[in-house]
Short mmCIF file of C-alpha atoms (C1' of nucleotides) and ligand atoms in Angstrom, two decimals:
data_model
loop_
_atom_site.label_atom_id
_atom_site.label_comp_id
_atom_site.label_asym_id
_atom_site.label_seq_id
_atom_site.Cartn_x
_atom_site.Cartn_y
_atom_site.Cartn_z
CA UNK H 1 12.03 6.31 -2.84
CA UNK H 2 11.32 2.53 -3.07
CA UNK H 3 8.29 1.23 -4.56
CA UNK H 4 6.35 -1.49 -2.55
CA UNK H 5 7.75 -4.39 -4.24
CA UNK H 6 11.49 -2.95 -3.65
CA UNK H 7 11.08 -2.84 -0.21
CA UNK H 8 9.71 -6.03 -0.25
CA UNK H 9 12.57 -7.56 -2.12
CA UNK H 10 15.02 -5.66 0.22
CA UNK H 11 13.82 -6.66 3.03
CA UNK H 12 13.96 -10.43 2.50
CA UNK H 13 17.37 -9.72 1.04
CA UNK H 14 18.08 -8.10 4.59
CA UNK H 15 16.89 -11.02 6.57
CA UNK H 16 18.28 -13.93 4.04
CA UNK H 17 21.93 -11.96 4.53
CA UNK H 18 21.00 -12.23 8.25
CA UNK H 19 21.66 -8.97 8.98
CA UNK H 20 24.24 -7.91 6.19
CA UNK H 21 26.75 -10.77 7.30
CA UNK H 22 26.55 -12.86 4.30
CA UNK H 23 25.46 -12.81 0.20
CA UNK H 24 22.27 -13.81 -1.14
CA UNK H 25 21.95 -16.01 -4.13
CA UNK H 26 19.47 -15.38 -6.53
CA UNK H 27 17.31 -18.76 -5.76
CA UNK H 28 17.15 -18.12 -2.59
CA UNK H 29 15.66 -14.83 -2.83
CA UNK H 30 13.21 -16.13 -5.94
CA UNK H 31 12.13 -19.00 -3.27
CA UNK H 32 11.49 -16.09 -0.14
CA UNK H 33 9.13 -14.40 -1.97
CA UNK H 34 7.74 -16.98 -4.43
CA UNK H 35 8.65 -15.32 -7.68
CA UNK H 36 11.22 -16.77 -10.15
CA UNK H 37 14.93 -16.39 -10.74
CA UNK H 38 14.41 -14.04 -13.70
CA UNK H 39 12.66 -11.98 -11.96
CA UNK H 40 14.36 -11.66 -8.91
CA UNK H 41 17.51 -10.86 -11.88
CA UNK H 42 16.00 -8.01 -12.89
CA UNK H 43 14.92 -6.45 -9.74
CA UNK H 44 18.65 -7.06 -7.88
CA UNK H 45 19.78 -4.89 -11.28
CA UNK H 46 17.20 -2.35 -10.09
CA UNK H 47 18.34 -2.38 -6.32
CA UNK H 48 22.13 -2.77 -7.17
CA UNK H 49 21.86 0.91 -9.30
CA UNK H 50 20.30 2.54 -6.37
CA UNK H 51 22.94 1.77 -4.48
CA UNK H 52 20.89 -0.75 -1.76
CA UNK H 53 22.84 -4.11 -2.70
CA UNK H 54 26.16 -4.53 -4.53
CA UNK H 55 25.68 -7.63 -7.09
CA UNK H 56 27.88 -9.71 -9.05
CA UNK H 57 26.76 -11.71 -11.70
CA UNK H 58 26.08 -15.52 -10.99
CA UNK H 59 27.81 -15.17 -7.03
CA UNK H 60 24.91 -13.33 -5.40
CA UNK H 61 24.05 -10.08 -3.28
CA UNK H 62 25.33 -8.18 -0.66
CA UNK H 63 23.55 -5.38 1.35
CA UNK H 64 25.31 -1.76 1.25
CA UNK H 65 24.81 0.27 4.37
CA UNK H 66 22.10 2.52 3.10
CA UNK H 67 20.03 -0.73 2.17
CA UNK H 68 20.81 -1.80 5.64
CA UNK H 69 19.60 1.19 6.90
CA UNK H 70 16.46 0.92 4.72
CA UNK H 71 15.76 -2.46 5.32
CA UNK H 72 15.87 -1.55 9.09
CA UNK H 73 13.08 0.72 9.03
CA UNK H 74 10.93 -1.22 7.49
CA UNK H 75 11.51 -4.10 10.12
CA UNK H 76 11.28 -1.34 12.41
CA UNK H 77 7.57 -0.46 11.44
CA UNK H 78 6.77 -4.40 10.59
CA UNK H 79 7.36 -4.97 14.78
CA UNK H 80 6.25 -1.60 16.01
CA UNK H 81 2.49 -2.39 14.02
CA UNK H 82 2.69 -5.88 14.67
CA UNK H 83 2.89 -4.72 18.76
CA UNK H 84 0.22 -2.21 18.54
CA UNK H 85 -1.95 -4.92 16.89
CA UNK H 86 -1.79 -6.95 19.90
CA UNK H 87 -1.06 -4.39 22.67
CA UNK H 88 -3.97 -2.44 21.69
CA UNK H 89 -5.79 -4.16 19.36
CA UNK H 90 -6.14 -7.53 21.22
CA UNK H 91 -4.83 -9.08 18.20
CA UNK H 92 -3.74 -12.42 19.19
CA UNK H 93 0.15 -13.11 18.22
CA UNK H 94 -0.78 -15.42 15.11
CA UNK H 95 -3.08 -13.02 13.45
CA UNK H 96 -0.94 -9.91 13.07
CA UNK H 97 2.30 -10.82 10.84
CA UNK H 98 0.16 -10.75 7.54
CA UNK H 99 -1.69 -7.24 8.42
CA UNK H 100 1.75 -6.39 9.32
CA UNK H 101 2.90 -6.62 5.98
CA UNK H 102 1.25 -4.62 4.58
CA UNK H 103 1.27 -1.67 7.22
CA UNK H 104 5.08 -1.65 6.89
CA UNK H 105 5.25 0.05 3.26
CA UNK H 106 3.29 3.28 5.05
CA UNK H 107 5.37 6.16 4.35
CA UNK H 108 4.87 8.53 6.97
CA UNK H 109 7.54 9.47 9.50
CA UNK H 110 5.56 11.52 12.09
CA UNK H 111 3.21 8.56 11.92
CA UNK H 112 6.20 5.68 12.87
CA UNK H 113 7.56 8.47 15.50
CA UNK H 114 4.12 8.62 17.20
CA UNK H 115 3.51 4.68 17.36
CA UNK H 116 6.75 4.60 18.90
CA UNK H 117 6.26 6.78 21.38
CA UNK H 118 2.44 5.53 22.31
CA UNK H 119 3.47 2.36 22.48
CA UNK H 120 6.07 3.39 24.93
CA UNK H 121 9.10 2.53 23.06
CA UNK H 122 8.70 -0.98 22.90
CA UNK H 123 12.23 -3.10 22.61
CA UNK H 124 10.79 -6.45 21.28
CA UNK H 125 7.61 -7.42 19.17
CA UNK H 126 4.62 -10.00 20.33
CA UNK H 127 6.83 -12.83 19.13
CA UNK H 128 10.31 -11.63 21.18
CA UNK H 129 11.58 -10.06 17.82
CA UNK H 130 13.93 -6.51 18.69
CA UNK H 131 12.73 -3.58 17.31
CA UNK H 132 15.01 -1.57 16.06
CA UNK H 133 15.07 2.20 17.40
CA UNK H 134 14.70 5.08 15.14
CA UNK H 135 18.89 4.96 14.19
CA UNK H 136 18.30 1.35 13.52
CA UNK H 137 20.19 0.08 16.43
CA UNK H 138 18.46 -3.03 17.41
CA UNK H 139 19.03 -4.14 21.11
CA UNK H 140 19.86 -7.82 21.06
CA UNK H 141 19.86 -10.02 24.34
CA UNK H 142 21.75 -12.75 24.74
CA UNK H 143 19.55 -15.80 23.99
CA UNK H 144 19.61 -19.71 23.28
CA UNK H 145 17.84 -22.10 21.23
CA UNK H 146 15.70 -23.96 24.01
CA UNK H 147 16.64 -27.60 22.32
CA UNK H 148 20.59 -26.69 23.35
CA UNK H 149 19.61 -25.96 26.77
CA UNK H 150 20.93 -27.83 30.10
CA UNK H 151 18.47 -30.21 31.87
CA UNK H 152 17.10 -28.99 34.87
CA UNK H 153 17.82 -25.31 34.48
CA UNK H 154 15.22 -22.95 34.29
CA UNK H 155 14.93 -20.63 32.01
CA UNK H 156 12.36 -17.73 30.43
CA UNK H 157 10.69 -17.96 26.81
CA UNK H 158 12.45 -14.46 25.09
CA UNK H 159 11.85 -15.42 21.16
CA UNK H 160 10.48 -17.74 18.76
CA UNK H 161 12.00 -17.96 15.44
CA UNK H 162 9.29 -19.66 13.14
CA UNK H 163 6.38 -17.28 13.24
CA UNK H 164 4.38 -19.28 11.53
CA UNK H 165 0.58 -19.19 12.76
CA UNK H 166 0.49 -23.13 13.03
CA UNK H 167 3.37 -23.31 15.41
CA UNK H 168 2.35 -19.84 17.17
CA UNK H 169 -1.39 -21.98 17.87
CA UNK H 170 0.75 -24.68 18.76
CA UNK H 171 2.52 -23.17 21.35
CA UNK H 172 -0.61 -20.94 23.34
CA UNK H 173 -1.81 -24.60 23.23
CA UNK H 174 0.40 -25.47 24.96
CA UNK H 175 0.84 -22.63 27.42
CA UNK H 176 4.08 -21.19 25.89
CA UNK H 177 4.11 -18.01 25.39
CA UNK H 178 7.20 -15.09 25.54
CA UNK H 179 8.03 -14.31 29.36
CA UNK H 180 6.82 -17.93 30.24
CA UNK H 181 9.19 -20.44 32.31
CA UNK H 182 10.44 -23.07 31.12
CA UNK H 183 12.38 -25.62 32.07
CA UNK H 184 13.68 -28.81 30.29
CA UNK H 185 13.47 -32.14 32.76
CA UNK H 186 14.86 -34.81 30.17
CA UNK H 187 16.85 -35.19 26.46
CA UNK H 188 15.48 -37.92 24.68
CA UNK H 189 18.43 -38.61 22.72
CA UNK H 190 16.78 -41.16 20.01
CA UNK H 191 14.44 -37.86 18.12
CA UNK H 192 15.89 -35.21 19.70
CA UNK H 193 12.38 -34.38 21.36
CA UNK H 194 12.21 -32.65 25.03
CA UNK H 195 10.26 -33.36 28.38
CA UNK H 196 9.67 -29.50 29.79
CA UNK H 197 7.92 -28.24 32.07
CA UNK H 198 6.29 -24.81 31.38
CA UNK H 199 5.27 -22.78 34.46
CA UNK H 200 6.64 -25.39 36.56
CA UNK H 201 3.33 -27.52 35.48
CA UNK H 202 3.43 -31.11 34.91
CA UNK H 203 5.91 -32.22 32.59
CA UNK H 204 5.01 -32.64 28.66
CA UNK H 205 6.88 -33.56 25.73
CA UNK H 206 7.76 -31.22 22.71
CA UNK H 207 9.27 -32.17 19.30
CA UNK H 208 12.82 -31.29 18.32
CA UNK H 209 11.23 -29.10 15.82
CA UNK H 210 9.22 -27.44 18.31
CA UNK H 211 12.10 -27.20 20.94
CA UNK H 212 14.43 -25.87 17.77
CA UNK H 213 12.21 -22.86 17.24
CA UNK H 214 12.04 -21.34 20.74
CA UNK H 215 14.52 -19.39 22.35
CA UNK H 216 14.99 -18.59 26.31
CA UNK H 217 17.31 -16.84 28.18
CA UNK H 218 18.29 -17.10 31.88
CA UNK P 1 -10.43 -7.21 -5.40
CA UNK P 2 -9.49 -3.92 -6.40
CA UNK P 3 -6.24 -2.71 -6.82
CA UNK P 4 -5.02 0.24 -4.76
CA UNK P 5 -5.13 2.50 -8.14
CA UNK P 6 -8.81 1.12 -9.00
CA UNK P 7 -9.85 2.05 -4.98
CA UNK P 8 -8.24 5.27 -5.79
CA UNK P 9 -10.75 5.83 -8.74
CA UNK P 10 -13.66 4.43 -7.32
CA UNK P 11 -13.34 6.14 -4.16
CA UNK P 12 -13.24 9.64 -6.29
CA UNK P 13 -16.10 8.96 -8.43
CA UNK P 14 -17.84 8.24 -5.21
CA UNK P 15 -17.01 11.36 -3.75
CA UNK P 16 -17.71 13.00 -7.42
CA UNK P 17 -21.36 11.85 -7.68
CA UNK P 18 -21.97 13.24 -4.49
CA UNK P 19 -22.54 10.00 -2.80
CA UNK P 20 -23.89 8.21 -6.02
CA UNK P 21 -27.02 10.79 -6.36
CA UNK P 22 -25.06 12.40 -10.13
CA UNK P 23 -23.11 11.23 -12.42
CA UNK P 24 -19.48 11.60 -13.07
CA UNK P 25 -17.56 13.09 -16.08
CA UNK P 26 -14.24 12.20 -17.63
CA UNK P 27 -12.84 15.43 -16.77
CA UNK P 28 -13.90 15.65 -13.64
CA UNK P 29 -12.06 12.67 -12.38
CA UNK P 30 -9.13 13.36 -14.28
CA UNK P 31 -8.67 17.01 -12.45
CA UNK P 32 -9.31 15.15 -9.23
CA UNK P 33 -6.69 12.64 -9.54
CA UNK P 34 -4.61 14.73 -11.47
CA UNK P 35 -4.12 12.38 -14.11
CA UNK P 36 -5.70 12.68 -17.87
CA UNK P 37 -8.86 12.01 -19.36
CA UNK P 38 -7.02 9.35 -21.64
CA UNK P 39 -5.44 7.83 -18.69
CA UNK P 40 -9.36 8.01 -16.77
CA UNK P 41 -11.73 6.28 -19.77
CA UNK P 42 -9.19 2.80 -19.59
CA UNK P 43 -9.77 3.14 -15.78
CA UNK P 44 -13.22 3.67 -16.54
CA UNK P 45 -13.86 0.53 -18.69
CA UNK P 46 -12.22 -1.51 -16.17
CA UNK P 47 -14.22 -0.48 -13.56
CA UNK P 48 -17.32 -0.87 -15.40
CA UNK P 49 -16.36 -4.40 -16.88
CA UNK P 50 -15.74 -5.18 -12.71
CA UNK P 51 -19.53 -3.65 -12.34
CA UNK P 52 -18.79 -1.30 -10.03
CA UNK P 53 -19.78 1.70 -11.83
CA UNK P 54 -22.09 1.90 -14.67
CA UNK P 55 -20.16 3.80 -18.09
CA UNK P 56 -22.66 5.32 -21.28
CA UNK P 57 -19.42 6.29 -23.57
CA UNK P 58 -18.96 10.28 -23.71
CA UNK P 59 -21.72 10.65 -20.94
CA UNK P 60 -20.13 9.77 -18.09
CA UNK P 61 -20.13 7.23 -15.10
CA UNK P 62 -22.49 6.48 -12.47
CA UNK P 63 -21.92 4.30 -9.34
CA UNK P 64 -23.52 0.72 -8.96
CA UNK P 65 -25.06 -0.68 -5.72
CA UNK P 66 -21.67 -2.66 -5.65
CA UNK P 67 -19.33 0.29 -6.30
CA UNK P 68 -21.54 2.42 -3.63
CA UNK P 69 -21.10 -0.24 -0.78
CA UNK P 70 -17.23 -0.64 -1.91
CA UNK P 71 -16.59 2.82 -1.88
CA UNK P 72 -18.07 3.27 0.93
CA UNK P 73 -15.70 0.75 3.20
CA UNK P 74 -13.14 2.92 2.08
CA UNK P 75 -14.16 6.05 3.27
CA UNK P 76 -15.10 4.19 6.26
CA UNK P 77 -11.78 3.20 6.60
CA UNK P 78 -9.94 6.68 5.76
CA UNK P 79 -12.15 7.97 8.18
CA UNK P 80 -11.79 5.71 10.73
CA UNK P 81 -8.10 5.98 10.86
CA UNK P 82 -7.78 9.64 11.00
CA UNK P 83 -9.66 9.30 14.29
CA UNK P 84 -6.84 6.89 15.30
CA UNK P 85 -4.39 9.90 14.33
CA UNK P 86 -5.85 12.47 15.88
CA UNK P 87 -7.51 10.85 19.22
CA UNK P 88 -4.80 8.39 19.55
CA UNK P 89 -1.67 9.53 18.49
CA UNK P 90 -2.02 12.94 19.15
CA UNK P 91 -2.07 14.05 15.27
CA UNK P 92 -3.17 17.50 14.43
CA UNK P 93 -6.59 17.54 12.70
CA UNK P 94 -4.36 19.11 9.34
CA UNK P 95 -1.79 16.22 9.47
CA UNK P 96 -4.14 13.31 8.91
CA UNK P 97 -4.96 13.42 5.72
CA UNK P 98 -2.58 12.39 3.84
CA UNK P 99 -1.45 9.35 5.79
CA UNK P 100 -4.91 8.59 5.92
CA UNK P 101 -4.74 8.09 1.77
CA UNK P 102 -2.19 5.23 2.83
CA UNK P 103 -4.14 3.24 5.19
CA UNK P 104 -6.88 3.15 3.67
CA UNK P 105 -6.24 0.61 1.86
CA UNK P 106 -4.79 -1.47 3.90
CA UNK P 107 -6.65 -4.72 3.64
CA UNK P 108 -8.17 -6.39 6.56
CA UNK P 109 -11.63 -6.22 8.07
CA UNK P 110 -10.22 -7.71 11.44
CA UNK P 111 -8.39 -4.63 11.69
CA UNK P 112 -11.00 -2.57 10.84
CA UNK P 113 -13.52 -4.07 13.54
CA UNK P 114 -11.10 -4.13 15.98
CA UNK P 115 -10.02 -0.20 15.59
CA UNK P 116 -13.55 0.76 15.44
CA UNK P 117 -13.88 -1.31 18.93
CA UNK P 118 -10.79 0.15 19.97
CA UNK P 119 -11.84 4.15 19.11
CA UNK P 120 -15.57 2.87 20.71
CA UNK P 121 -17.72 3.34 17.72
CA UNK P 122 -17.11 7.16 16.66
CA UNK P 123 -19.88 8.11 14.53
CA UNK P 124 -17.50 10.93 12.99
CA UNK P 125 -13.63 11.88 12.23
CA UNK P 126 -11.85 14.78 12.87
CA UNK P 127 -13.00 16.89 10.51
CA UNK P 128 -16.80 16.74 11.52
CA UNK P 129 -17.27 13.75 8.41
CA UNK P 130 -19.71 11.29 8.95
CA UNK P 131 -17.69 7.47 9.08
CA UNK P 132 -20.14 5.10 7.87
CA UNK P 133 -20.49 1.71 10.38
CA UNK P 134 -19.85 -1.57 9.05
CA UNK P 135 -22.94 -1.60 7.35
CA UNK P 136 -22.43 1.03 5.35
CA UNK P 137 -25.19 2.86 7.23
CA UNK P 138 -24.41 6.89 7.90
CA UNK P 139 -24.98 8.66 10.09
CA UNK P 140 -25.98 12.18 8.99
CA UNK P 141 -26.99 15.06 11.31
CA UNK P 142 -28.68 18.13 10.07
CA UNK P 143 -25.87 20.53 9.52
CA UNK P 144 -26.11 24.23 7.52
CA UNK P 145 -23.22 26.37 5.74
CA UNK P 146 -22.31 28.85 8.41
CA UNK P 147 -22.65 31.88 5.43
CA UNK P 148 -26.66 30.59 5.36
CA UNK P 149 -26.68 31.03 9.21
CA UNK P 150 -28.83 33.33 11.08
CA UNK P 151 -28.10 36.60 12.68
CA UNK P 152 -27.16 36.47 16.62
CA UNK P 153 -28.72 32.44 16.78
CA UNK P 154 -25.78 30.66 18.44
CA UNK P 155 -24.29 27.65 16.79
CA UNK P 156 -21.80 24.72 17.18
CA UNK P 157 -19.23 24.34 14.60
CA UNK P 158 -19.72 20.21 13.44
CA UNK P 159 -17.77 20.10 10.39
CA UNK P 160 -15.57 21.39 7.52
CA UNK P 161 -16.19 20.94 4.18
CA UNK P 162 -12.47 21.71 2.73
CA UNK P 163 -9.95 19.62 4.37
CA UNK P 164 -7.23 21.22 3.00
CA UNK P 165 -4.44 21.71 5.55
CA UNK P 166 -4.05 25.64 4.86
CA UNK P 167 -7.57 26.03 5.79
CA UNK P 168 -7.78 24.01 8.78
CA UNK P 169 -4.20 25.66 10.11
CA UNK P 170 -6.16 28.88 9.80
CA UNK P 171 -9.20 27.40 11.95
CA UNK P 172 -7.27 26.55 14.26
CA UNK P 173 -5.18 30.08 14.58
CA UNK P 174 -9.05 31.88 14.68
CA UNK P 175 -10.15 28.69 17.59
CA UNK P 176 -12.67 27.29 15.47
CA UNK P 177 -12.46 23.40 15.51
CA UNK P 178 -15.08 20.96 16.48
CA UNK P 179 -17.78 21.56 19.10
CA UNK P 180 -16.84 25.07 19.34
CA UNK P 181 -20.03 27.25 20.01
CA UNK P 182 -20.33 30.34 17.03
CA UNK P 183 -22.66 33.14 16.79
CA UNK P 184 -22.62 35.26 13.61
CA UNK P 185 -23.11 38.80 14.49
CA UNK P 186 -23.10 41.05 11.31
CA UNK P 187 -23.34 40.01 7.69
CA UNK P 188 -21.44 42.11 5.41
CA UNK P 189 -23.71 42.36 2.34
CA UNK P 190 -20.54 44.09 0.43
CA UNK P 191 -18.27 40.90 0.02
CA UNK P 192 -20.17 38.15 2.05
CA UNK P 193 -17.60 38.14 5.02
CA UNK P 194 -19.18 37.46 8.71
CA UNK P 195 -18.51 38.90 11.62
CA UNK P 196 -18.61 35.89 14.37
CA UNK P 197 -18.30 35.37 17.34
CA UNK P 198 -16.57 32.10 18.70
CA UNK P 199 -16.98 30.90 22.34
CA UNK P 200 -18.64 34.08 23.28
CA UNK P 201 -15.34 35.84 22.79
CA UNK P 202 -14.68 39.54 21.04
CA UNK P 203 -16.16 39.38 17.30
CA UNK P 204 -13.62 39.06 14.21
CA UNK P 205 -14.50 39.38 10.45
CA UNK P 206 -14.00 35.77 8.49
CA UNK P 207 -14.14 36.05 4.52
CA UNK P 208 -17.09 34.09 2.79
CA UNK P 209 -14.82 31.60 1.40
CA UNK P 210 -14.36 30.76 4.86
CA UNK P 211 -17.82 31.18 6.04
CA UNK P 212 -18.62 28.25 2.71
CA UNK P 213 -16.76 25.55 4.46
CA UNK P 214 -17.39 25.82 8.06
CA UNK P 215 -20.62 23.59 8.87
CA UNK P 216 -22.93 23.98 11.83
CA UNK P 217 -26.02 22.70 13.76
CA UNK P 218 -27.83 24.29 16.67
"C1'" DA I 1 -27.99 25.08 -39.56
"C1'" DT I 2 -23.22 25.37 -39.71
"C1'" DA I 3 -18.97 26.07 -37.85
"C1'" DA I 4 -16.05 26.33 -33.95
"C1'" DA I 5 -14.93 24.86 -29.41
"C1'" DA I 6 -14.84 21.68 -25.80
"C1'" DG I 7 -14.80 17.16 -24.14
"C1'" DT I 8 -13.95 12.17 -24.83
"C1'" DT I 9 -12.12 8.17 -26.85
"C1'" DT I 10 -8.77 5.57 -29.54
"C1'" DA I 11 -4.13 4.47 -31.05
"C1'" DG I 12 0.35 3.88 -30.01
"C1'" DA I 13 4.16 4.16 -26.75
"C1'" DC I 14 6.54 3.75 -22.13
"C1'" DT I 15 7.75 1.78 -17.31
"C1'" DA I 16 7.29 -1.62 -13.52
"C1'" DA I 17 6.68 -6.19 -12.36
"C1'" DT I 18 5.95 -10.51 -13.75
"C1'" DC I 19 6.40 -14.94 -16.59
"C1'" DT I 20 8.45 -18.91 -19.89
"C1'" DA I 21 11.98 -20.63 -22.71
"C1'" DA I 22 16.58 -20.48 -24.33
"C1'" DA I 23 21.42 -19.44 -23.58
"C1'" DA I 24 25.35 -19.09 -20.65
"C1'" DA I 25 28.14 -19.85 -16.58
"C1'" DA I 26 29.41 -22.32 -12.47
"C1'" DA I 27 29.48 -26.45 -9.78
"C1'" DA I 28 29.40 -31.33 -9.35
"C1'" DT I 29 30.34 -35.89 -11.15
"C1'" DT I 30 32.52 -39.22 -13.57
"C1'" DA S 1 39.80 -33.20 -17.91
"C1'" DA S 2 35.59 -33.80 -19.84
"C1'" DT S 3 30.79 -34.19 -19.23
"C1'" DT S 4 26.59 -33.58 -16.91
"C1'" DT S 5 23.76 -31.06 -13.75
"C1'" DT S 6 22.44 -26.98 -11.48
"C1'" DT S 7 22.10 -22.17 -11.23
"C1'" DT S 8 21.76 -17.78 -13.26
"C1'" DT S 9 21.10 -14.62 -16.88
"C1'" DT S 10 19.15 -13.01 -21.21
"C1'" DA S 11 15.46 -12.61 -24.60
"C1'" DG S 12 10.96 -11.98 -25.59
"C1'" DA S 13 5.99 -11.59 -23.93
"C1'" DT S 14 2.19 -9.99 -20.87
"C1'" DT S 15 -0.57 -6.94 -17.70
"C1'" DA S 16 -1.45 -2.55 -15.05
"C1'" DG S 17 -1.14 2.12 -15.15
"C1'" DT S 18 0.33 6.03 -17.29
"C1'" DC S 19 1.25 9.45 -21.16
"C1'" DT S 20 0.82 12.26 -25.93
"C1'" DA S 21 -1.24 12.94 -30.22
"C1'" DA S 22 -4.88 12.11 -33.33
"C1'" DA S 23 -9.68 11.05 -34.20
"C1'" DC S 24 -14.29 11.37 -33.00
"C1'" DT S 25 -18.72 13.24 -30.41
"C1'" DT S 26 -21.20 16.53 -28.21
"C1'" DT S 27 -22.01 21.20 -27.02
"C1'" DT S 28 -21.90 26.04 -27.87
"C1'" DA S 29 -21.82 30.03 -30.67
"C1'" DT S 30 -22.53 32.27 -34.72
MN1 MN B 1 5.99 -10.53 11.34
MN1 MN B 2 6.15 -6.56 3.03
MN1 MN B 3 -9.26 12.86 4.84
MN1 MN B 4 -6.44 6.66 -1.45
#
DNA sequence: ATAAAAGTTTAGACTAATCTAAAAAAAATT
DNA sequence: AATTTTTTTTAGATTAGTCTAAACTTTTAT
């Protein structure tokens, strides 16, 4: 059994490894979550005897496969909660991550089950994030970052990646939103910043930021 | 802000004082939380430093206006979500509790409005107990102790005083749960069992422990 | 009215999670 | 290759919540 602030750590180790593919350095993880290096020290000692990261000293973490398979279920319930918040709820997409956090560390399998299956088995989250299924398989599409797309080519909002409230407000602003078209009419090649047109409305210009942090699909 | 320990404590003495009408004793919270009175009179003094409870040393604790309207968006909460449980989800009325212990403290009174909203208003959980509005304000029917009911007067069951999941798996074998209708037929004078009648169907002895913690109204 | 029993508080210790400052190791620069 | 800078770890402290054992108060029984 992991305590709050275990899960917490192992989950940002989860996502920083993106997905188990690569090691963690101890800054990174102090930087995630806003503590300090010595703390974060002392708590990968914790997690590396319980067997949920492998650690060598001064070159970082690694994720084993039951801290994998820990980590996934809490992402699991972080996306299943944040859905219900806005499926049934009426949360709007920027308000739930926070509420989300906290509803993740609730230990109760029936309860997860039971979402799950009222929610209808839901395969992505409000902001195009999978949800892993109860075995932790996660169901990934096959996406792009909308700022590599071709011109003239339309395409469907699947994902952001910055969930940020500011850049969620940002985008119902400006009528993007995940299932939306899109479809990018010009590069400007000096900032990097796109002319799209969303819904096949008139044409507006987005940042490269902004264009960076959505994703579409075909 | 309390922490989810101090919540924990206030919440009990809450409960304890019988809705802040007695005081509390040392003891009496310790067997409740199953911790020890050395372990309760630190909580205590924190509590009371906080001004949520008011602490005479060796005489016990009382609950402040404060600690009374705190308290009291707790149970609201605990209560509220065990609706969600059972109405929602499909929970049995004996699985509830103990999630229930978990969510209620998670922090967010957006949440809260918006599952009140969601469950329209209810005015009571599964178990027949009062959830106070966002006021505070309860709303309390007249109910009696089915072992002080009269003889052949039919009834409606409207709440349980034990929550325990034992006794509420053994309502439900006998078909008492809420808003069942419940005559008492005979009164054995010998050991305080009842014979009772539920919806009208053949009578069957229940023990007077049993007959203590089933509530009623006409 | 004392003495014994019961209940409560204090003292001292432990674990989890955090910090700052100092020491040590690795990486980058000259 | 040596030195400086950056990163990480260790050492030592702090706070929250818990415990046991000892001391102190209140209550009960003689
Ligand atoms: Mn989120
Ligand atoms: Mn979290
Ligand atoms: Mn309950
Ligand atoms: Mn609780």
């Amino acid at each position: 059994m992991l305590s709050y602030t275990e899960e917490n750590y192992l989950k940002t180790i989860y996502h920083l490894s993106e997905g188990g593919h690569k090691s963690v350095l101890t800054n990174e993880i102090a930087a995630s979550l806003l503590t300090k290096a010595a703390t974060v020290t002392d708590m990968i000692k914790k997690l590396s005897l319980k067997e949920f990261i492998t650690y060598e000293k001064y070159y970082g973490v690694n994720v084993t496969k039951k801290g994998k398979a820990h980590a996934l279920t809490i992402v699991r319930k972080h996306r299943l909660w944040e859905t219900f918040l806005v499926e049934k709820l009426g949360f709007a997409w920027d308000e739930v991550h926070d509420v989300a956090e906290q509803l993740e560390h609730i230990n109760s399998s029936l309860l997860i089950e039971k979402l799950d299956a009222f929610l209808d088995y839901p395969t992505a989250d409000p902001h195009g994030h999978p949800i892993p299924d109860k075995h932790g398989k996660i169901k990934q599409e096959k996406q792009i970052v909308l700022k590599e797309a071709l011109v003239n080519k339309p395409l469907v909002v699947c994902a952001v990646r910055n969930g940020s409230s500011p850049f969620l407000q940002y985008l119902s602003k400006i009528g993007v939103s995940i299932g939306v078209s899109i479809t990018v009419r010009e590069r400007i090649e000096f900032d990097g910043s796109l002319e799209v047109s969303i819904q096949n409305k008139k044409p507006q210009l987005i940042s490269r930021e902004a264009a960076e942090n959505i994703l579409v699909k075909e």
